[in-house]
Short mmCIF file of C-alpha atoms in Angstrom, two decimals:
data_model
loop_
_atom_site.label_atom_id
_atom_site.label_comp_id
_atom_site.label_asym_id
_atom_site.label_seq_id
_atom_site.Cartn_x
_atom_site.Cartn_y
_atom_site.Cartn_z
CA UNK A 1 115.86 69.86 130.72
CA UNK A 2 119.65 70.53 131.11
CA UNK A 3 120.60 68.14 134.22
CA UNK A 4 124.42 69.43 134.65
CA UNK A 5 124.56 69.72 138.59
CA UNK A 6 125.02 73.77 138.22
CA UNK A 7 121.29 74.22 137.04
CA UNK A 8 119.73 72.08 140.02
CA UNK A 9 117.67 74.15 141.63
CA UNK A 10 119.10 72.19 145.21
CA UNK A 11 122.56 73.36 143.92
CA UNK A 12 121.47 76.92 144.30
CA UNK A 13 119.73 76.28 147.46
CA UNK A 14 123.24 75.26 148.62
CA UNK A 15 124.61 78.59 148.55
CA UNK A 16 121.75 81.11 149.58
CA UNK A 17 122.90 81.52 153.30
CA UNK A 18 126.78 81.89 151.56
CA UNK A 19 125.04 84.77 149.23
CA UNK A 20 122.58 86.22 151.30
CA UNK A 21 120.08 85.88 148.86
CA UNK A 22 117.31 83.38 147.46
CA UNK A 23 117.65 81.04 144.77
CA UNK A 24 114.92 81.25 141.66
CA UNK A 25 115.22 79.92 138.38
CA UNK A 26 113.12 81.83 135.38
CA UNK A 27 111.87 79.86 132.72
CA UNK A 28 110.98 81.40 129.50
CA UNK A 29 109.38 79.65 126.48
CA UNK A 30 108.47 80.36 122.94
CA UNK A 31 108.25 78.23 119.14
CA UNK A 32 112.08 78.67 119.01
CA UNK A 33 113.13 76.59 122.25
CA UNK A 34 113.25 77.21 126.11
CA UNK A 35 115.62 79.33 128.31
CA UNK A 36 116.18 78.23 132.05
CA UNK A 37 118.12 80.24 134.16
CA UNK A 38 119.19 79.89 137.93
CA UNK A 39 120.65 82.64 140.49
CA UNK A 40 120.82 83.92 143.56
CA UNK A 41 118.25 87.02 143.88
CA UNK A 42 119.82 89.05 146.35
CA UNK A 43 118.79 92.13 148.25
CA UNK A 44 121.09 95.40 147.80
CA UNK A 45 122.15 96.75 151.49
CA UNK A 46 121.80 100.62 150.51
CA UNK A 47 119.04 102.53 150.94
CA UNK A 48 117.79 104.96 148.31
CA UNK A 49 115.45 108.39 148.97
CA UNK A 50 112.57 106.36 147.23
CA UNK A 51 112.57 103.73 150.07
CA UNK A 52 112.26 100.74 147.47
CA UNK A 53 114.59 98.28 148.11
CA UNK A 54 116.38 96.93 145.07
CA UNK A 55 118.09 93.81 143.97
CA UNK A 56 120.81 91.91 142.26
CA UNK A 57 121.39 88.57 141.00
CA UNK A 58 124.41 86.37 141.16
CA UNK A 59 125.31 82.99 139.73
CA UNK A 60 125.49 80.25 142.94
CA UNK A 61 129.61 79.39 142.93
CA UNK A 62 130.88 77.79 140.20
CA UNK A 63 128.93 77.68 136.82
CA UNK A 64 125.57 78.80 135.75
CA UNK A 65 123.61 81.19 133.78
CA UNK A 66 121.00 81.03 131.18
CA UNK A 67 121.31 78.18 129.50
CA UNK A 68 118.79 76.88 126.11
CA UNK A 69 117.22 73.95 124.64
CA UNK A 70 116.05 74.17 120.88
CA UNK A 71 115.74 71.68 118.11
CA UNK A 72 118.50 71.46 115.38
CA UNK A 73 118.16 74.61 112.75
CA UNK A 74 116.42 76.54 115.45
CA UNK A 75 117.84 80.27 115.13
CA UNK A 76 119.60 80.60 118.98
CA UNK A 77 120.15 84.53 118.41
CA UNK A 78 116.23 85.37 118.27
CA UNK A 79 115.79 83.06 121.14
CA UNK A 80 118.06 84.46 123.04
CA UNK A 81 116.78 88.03 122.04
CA UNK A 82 113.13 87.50 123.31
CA UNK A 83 114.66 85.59 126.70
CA UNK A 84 116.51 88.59 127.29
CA UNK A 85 113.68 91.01 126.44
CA UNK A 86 111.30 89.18 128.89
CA UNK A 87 113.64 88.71 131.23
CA UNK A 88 114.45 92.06 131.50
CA UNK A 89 110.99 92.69 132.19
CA UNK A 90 110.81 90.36 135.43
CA UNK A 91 114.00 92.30 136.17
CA UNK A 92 112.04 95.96 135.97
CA UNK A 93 108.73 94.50 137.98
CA UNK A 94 111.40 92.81 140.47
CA UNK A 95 113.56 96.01 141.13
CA UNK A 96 116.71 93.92 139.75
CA UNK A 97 119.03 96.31 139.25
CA UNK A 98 122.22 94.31 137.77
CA UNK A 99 123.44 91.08 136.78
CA UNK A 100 126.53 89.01 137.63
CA UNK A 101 126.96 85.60 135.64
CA UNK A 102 129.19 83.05 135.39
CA UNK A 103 129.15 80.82 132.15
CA UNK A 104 129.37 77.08 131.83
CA UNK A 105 133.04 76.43 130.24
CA UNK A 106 131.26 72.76 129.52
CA UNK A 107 128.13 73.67 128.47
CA UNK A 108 129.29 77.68 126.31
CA UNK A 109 126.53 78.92 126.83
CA UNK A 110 128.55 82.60 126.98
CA UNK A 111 128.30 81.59 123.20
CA UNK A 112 124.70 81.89 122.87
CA UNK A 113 123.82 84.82 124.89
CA UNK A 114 127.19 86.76 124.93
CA UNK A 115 126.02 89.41 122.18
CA UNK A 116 123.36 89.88 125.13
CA UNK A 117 125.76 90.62 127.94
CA UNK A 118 128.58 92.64 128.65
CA UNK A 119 131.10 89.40 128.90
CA UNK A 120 134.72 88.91 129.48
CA UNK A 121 136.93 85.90 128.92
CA UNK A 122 138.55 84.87 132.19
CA UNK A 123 140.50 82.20 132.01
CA UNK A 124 140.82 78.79 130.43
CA UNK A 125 139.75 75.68 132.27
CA UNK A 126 140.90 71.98 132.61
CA UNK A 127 138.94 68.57 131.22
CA UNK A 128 140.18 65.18 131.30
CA UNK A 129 138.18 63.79 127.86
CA UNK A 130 137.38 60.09 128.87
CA UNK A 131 134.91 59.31 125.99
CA UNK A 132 136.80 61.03 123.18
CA UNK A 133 140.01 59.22 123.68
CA UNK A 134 140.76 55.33 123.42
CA UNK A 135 143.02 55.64 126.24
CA UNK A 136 142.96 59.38 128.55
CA UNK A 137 145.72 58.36 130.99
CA UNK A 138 148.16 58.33 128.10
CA UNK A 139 146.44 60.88 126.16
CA UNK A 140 145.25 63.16 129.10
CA UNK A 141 147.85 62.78 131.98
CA UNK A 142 151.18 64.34 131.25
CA UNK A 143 154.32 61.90 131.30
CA UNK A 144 155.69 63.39 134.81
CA UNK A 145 152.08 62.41 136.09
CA UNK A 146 151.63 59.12 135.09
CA UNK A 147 155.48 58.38 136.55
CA UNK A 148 154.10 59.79 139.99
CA UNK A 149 151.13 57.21 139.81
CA UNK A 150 152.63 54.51 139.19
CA UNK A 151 155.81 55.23 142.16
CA UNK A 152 152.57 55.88 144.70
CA UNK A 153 150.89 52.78 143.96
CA UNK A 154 154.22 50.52 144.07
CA UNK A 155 154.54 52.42 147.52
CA UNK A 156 151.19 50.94 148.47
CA UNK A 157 149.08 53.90 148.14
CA UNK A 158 145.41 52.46 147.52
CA UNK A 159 142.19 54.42 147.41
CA UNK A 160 138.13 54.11 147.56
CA UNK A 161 135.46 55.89 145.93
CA UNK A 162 132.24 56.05 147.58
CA UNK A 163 128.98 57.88 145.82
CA UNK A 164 126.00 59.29 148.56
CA UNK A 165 128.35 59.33 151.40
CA UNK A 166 126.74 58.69 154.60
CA UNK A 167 128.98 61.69 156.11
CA UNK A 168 131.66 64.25 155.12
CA UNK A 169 133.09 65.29 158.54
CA UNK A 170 136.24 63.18 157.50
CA UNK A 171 136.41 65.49 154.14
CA UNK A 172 135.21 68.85 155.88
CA UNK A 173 138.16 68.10 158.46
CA UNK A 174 141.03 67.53 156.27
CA UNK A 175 139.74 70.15 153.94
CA UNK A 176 139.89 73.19 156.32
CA UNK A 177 143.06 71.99 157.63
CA UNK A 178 144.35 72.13 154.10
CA UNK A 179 143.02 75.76 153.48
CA UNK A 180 144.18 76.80 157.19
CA UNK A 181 147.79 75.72 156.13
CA UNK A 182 147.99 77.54 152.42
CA UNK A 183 146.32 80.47 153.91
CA UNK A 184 143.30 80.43 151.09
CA UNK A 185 140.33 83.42 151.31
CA UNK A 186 137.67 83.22 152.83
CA UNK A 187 135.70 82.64 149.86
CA UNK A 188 137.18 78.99 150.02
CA UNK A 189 136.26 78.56 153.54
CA UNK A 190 132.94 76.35 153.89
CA UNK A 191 131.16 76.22 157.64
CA UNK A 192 129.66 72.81 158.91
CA UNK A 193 126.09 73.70 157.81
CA UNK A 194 127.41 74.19 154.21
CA UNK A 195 128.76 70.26 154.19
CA UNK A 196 125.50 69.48 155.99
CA UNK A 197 123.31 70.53 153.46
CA UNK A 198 125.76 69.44 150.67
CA UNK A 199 124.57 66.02 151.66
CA UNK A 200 121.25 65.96 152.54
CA UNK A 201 120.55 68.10 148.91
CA UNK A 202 123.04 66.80 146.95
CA UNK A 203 123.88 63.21 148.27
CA UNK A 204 123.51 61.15 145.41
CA UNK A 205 125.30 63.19 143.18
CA UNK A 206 128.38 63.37 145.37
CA UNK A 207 131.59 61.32 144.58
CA UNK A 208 134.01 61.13 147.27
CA UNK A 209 137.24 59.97 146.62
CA UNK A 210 139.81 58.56 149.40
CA UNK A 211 143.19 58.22 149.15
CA UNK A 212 145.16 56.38 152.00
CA UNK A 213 148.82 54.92 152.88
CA UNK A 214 149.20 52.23 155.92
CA UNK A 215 145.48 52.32 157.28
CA UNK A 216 146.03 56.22 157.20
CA UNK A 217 143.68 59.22 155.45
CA UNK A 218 146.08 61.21 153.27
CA UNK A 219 144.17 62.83 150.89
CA UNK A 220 140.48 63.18 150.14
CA UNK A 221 138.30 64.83 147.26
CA UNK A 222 135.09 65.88 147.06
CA UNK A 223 133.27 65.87 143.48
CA UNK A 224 129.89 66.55 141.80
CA UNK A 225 128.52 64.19 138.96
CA UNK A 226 125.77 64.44 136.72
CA UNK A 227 124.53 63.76 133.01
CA UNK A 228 127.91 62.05 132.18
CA UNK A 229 130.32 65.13 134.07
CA UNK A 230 132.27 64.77 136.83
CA UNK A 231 133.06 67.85 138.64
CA UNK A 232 136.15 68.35 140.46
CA UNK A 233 134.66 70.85 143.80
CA UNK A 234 136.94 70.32 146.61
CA UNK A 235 139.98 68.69 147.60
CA UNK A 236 142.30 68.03 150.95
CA UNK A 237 145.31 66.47 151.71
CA UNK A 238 148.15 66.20 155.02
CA UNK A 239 151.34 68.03 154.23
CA UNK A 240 153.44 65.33 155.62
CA UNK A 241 153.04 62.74 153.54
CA UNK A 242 153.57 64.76 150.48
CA UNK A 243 156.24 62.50 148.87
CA UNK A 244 153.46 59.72 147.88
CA UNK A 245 151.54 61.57 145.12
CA UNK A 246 148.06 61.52 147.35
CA UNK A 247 146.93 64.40 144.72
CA UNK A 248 147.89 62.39 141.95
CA UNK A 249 146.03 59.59 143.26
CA UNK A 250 142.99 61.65 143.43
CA UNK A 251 142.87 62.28 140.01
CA UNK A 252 143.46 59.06 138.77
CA UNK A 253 141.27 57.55 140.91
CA UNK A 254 138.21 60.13 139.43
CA UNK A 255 139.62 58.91 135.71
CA UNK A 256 139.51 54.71 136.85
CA UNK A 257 135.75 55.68 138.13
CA UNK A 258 134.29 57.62 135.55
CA UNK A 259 135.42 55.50 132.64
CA UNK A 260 133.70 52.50 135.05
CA UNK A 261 130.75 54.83 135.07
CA UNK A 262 130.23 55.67 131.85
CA UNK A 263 131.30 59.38 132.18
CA UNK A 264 132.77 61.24 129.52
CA UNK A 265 134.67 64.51 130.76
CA UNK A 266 136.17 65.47 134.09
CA UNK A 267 135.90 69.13 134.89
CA UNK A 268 138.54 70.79 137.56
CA UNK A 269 138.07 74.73 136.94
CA UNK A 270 140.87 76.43 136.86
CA UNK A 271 143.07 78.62 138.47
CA UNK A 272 142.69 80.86 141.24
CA UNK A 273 143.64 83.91 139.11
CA UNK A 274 143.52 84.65 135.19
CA UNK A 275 147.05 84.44 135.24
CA UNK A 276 148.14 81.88 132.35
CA UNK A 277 151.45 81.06 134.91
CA UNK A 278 148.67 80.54 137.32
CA UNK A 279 150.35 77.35 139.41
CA UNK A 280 147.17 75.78 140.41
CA UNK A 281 146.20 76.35 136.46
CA UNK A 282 149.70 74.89 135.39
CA UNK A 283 149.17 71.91 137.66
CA UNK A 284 145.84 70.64 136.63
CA UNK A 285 146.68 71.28 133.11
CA UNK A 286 149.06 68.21 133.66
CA UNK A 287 145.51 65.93 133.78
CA UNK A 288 144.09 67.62 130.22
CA UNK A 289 146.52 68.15 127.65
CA UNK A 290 144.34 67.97 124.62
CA UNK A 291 141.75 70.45 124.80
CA UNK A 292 141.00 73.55 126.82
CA UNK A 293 137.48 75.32 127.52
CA UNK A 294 136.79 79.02 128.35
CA UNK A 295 135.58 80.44 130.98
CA UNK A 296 133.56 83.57 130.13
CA UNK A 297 131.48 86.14 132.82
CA UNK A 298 129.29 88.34 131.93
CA UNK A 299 127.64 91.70 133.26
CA UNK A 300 124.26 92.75 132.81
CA UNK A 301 122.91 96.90 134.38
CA UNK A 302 119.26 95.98 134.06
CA UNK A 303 118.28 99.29 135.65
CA UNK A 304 121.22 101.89 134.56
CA UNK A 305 119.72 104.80 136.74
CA UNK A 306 119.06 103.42 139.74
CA UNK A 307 122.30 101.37 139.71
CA UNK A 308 124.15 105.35 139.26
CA UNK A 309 122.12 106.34 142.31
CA UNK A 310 123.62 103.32 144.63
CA UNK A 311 126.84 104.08 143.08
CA UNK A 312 126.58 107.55 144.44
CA UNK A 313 125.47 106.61 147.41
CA UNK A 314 128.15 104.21 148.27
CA UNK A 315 130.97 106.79 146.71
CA UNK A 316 132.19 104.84 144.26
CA UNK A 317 132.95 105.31 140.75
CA UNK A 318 130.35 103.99 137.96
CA UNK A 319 132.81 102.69 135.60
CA UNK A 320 134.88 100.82 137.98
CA UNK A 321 136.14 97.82 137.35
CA UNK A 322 134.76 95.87 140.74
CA UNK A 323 130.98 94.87 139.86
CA UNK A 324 128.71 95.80 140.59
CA UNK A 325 130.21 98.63 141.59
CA UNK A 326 128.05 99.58 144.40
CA UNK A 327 129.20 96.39 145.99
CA UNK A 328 132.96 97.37 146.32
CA UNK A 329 133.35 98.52 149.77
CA UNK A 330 130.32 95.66 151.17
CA UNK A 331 131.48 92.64 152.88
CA UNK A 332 130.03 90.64 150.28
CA UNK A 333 132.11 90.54 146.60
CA UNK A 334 131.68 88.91 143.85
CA UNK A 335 135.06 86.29 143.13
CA UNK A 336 135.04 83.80 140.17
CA UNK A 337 136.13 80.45 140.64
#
């Protein structure tokens, strides 16, 4: 059973009110291997002449999608081939009408069942190898970032990690009044239920990092770890005391806990657009110089009439490039991390 934090079923659970939708995992199994595959099964808020109401699935934010297990020689491409087949028959019984997934950069499994979805390379993401490298802070870190540690800490910049927090309102607080200040989306807005049931589902796979200066909270992160990953999810800091490197701090503070912890890769995502001059993207590529992974969606029209009816119905063009389509003028959109 895959136990990367994306394909916990309490992971999913996390983000159904966010969605508006349910989270179900379908399991498929033959004599080549198994197929597990989470989403968020949501309903579609147009109304046809039949009167059925029809559905669509999403991957929870972040990572996800179907993901395998087979022994060594196994042929993935037939596996994948009957998953998608009998999959596509729970879609047809379940009035799914189309498909929105994001892949696991870690994990590639756009690699396995890409010929089986319409997919699209997004964007590259950032890792900070700790188990493939005798030393990742000179490997990993780029010179200018390793110079910033080492002024914060002579400046007296400490920091804690704590794993199963007993509470995040410290994190949630300097988090929203980081997002308030660089004016972020909505999408990266999270309500005090979210960070309520962030702990009681996920506590003892959260990491929180601390970073402080003179008895003072200056930056804080919020992480995800499982089966030897730590995953970067959320991070805050205070504006004044930029000159001390509190983001730096963060990172290397993740990199000093996970080699304790016998973890082998740090994930951060990437950037908030597919631009490669993407700043965010530029700036955590600083803490993974060696090797890249790609981030891949893919789209999947299980039912290609109906989904031209609710096109039609909600005047927009089939082919556009917004998907699902139908979903272009809704409240709720689909956005990639």
């Amino acid at each position: 059973m895959v136990k990367d934090i994306y394909f916990n079923q309490d992971y999913g659970l996390l983000y159904e009110k966010i969605e508006n939708g349910k989270c179900e995992i379908y399991e498929f199994q033959n004599t080549l291997g198994s197929v597990r595959h989470l989403f968020i099964k949501r309903e579609i808020p147009i109304r046809l002449p039949d009167g059925e109401k029809y559905y669509d699935l999403t991957t929870p934010y972040g990572y996800g999608g179907p993901v395998m297990e087979t022994a060594d020689g196994t042929d993935k491409r037939k596996l994948a081939q009957a998953f998608v087949l009998d999959f596509g028959q729970y879609c047809k019984r379940e009035n799914i009408v189309s498909e929105f997934v994001r892949f696991h950069p870690v994990l590639e499994n756009a690699v396995d069942f890409g010929e089986f979805y319409d997919t699209a390379f997004m964007r590259n993401t950032i890792q900070t190898r700790l188990a493939a490298t005798e030393d990742p802070l000179l490997s990993e870190y780029s010179p200018s970032v390793r110079r910033y540690i080492r002024k914060a800490l002579k400046q007296g910049v400490e920091y804690q990690v704590y794993v199963n927090p007993e509470s995040l309102d410290k994190f949630r607080e300097l988090y929203l009044q980081t997002m308030e200040r660089n004016k972020a989306d909505d999408y990266y807005y999270f309500d005090e239920d979210y960070f309520n049931q962030c702990l009681n589902l996920l506590g003892p796979q959260l990491v929180i990092v601390e970073v402080s200066w003179k008895g003072t909270v200056i930056a804080m992160s919020l992480n995800f770890v499982s089966d030897g990953v730590l995953h970067v999810h959320l991070t805050g800091s205070l504006e004044e005391y930029h000159g001390l490197y509190a983001p730096n701090i963060l990172q290397y503070a993740l990199l000093r806990w996970g080699l304790e912890n016998n973890i082998r890769l740090i994930h951060h995502g990437g950037g908030r657009t597919n631009d490669p001059d993407d700043k965010l993207y530029l700036y955590k590529k600083k803490y993974g110089r060696a090797q890249e992974l790609e981030f891949h969606v893919g789209r999947k029209i299980w039912n290609s009439e109906i989904y031209e009816q609710l096109c039609r119905e909600a005047a927009v063009e089939v082919g556009s490039c917004f998907f699902p389509a139908y979903r272009q003028n809704l409240r709720v959109k689909e956005e990639v991390k």
